[in-house]
Coordinates of C-alpha atoms in Angstrom, one line a residue:
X19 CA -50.5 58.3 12.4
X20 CA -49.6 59.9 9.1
X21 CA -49.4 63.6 10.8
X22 CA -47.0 64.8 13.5
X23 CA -48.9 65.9 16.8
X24 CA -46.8 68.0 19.1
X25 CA -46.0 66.6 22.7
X26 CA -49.3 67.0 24.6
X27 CA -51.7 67.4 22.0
X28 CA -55.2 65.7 21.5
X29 CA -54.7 64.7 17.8
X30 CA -57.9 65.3 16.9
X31 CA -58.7 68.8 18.2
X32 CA -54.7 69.5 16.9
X33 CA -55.7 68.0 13.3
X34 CA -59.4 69.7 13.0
X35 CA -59.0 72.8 14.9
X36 CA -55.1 74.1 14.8
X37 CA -53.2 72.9 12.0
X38 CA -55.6 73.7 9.2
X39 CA -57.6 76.5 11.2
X40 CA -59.4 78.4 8.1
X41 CA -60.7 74.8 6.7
X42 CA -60.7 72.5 10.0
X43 CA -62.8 74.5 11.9
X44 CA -65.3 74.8 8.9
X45 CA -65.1 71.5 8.6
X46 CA -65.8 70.3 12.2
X47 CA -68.8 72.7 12.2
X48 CA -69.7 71.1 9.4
X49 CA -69.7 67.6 10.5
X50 CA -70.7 68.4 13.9
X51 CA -74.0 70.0 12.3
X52 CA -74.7 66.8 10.4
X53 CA -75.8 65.4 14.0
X54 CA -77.2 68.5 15.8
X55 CA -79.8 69.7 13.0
X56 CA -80.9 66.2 11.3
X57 CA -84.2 65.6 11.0
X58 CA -83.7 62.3 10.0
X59 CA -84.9 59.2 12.2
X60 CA -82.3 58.0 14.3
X61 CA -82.0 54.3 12.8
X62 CA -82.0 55.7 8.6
X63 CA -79.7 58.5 10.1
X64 CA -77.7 55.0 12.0
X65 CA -77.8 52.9 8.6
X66 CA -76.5 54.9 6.2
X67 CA -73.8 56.9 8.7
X68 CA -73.0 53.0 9.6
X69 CA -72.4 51.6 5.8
X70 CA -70.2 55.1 4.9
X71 CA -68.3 53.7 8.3
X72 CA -68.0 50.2 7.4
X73 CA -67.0 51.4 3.6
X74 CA -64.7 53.7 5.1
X75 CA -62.5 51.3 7.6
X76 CA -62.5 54.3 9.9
X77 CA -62.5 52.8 13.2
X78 CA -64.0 55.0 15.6
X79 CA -66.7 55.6 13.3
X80 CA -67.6 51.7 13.7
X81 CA -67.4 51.9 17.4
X82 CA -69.4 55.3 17.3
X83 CA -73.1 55.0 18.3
X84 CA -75.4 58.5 17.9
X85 CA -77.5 59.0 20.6
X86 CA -80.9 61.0 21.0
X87 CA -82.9 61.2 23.9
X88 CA -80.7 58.5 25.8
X89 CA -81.7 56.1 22.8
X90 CA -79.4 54.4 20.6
X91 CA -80.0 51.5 18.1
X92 CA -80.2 48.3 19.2
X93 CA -76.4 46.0 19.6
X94 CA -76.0 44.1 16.5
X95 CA -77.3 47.1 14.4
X96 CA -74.2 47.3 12.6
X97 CA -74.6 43.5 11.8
X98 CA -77.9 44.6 10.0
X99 CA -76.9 47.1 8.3
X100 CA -73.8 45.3 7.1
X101 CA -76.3 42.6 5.6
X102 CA -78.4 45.3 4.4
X103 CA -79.9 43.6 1.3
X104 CA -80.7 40.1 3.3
X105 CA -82.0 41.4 7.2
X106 CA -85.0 41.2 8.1
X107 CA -83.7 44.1 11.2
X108 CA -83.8 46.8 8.8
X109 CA -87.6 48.9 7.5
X110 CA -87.7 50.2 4.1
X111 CA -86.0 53.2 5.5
X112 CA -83.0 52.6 6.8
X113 CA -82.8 49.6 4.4
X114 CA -82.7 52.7 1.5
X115 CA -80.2 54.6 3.6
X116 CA -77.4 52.0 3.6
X117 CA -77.9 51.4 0.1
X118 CA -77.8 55.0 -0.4
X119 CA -74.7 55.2 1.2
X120 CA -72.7 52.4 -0.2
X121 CA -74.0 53.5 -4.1
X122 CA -73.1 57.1 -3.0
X123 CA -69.7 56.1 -1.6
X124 CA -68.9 53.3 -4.2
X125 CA -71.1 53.9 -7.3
X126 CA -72.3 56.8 -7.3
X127 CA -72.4 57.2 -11.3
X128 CA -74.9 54.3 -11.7
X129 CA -77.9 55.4 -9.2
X130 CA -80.5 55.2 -11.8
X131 CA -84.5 55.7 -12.2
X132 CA -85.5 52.6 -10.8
X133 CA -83.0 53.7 -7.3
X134 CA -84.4 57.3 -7.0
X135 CA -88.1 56.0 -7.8
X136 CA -87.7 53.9 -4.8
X137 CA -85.9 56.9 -2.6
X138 CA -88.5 59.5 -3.5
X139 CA -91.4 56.8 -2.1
X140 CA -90.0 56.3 1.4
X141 CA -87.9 59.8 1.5
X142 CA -88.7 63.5 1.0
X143 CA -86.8 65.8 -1.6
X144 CA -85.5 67.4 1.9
X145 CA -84.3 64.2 3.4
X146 CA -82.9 62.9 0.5
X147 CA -80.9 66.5 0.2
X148 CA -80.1 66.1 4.0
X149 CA -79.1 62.7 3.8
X150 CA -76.9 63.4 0.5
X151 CA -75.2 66.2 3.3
X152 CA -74.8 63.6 5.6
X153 CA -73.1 61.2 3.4
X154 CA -70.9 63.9 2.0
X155 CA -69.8 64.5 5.4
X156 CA -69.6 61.1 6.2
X157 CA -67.8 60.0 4.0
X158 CA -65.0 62.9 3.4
X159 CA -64.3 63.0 7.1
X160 CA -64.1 59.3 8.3
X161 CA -62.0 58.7 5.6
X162 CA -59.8 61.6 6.3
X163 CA -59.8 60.7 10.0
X164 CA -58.6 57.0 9.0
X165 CA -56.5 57.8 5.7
X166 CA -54.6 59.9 8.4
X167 CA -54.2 57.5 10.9
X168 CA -56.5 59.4 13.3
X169 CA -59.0 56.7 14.1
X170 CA -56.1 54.6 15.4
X171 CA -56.1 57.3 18.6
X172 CA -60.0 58.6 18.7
X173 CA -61.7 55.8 20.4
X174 CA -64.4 56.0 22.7
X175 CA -63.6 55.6 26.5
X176 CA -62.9 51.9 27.5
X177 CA -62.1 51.1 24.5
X178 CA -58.3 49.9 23.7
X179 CA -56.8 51.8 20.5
X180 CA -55.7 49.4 18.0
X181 CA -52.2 49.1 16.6
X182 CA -51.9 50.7 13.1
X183 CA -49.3 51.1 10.9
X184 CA -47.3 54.2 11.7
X185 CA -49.1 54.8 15.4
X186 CA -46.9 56.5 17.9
X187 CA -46.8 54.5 21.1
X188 CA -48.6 55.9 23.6
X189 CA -50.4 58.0 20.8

C-alpha cells in the first residue's frame, strides 16, 4: 500500500472515511449512490462499470460483481465485455456501455457524431447523464483505490489478496 494504516485499521473505511473526512466521506456517498439510485439495467450498468475496471487494473473492482434482486450477470461476463467489439454475449446496450466507458476513460476527446448518434438511439439524455456519473465515479475511485495500493487488501471474502508492490504483510 502507498498509505500508512494504523495498527487495527480496515484500510478502506481508514482511507475513505478518517483520513480525508470532509472529501472521503463525500466521496463514498458518492460512489455508493452510483449503485443504490441507478436506473440503469443491470448488465449496461455491469459492462461499462466492468471495462472502467478492467481499464483501471483495480482489482477488487474485477472481482466485484453488482447484485440486484439476487441476480448477477452471468460467469464469463467480464470475458464479454473485455471482447466488447467482437461478442456475440453483449445487446446493443451494454455493447454501447463498454465502449462508452473505455472512450470516456481512454479517449474521451475524440467521441464524435457518429458515437453519440449511436448512444442517443439505444440510451436516454438521462441515462446517458447517469451513466456519464457512473463512469466518473468509476473511474476516479477504482483508480484511486488501486493507484494507492488499496485493491491489493479489499477483496471479496474467499478470495486470497494478491501480492503487490509495497503491501504490508498481513495487510
Amino acid at each position: 500500500m502507498r498509505v500508512d494504516i494504523p495498527e487495527g485499521k480496515d484500510p478502506i473505511g481508514y482511507v475513505w472515511g478518517e483520513m480525508v473526512p470532509g472529501i472521503g466521506i463525500a466521496a463514498s456517498n458518492f460512489s455508493l449512490a452510483v449503485y443504490a439510485h441507478t436506473t440503469l439495467g443491470l448488465r449496461e450498468f455491469e459492462a461499462a462499470r466492468l471495462r472502467i475496471a478492467q481499464i483501471n487494473g483495480c482489482v477488487f473492482c474485477l472481482d466485484w460483481r453488482t447484485e440486484r434482486d439476487g441476480v448477477k450477470v452471468e460467469e464469463g461476463f467480464d470475458a464479454a465485455v473485455a471482447d466488447w467489439r467482437d461478442t456475440s454475449v453483449l445487446d446493443g446496450r451494454a455493447r454501447l456501455a463498454a465502449e462508452y466507458a473505455e472512450r470516456y476513460a481512454l479517449d474521451h476527446h475524440n467521441l464524435d457524431e457518429d458515437f453519440w448518434s449511436r448512444m442517443t438511439a439505444h440510451y436516454s439524455q438521462a441515462e446517458i447523464v447517469e451513466l456519464s456519473m457512473c463512469l466518473g465515479s468509476w473511474l476516479a475511485f477504482g483508480r484511486l483505490n488501486h493507484v494507492l495500493g488499496l485493491d491489493a487488501v479489499c477483496v471479496l471474502p474467499g478470495h486470497a489478496a494478491p501480492s503487490a508492490p509495497g503491501a504490508r504483510p498481513g495487510a
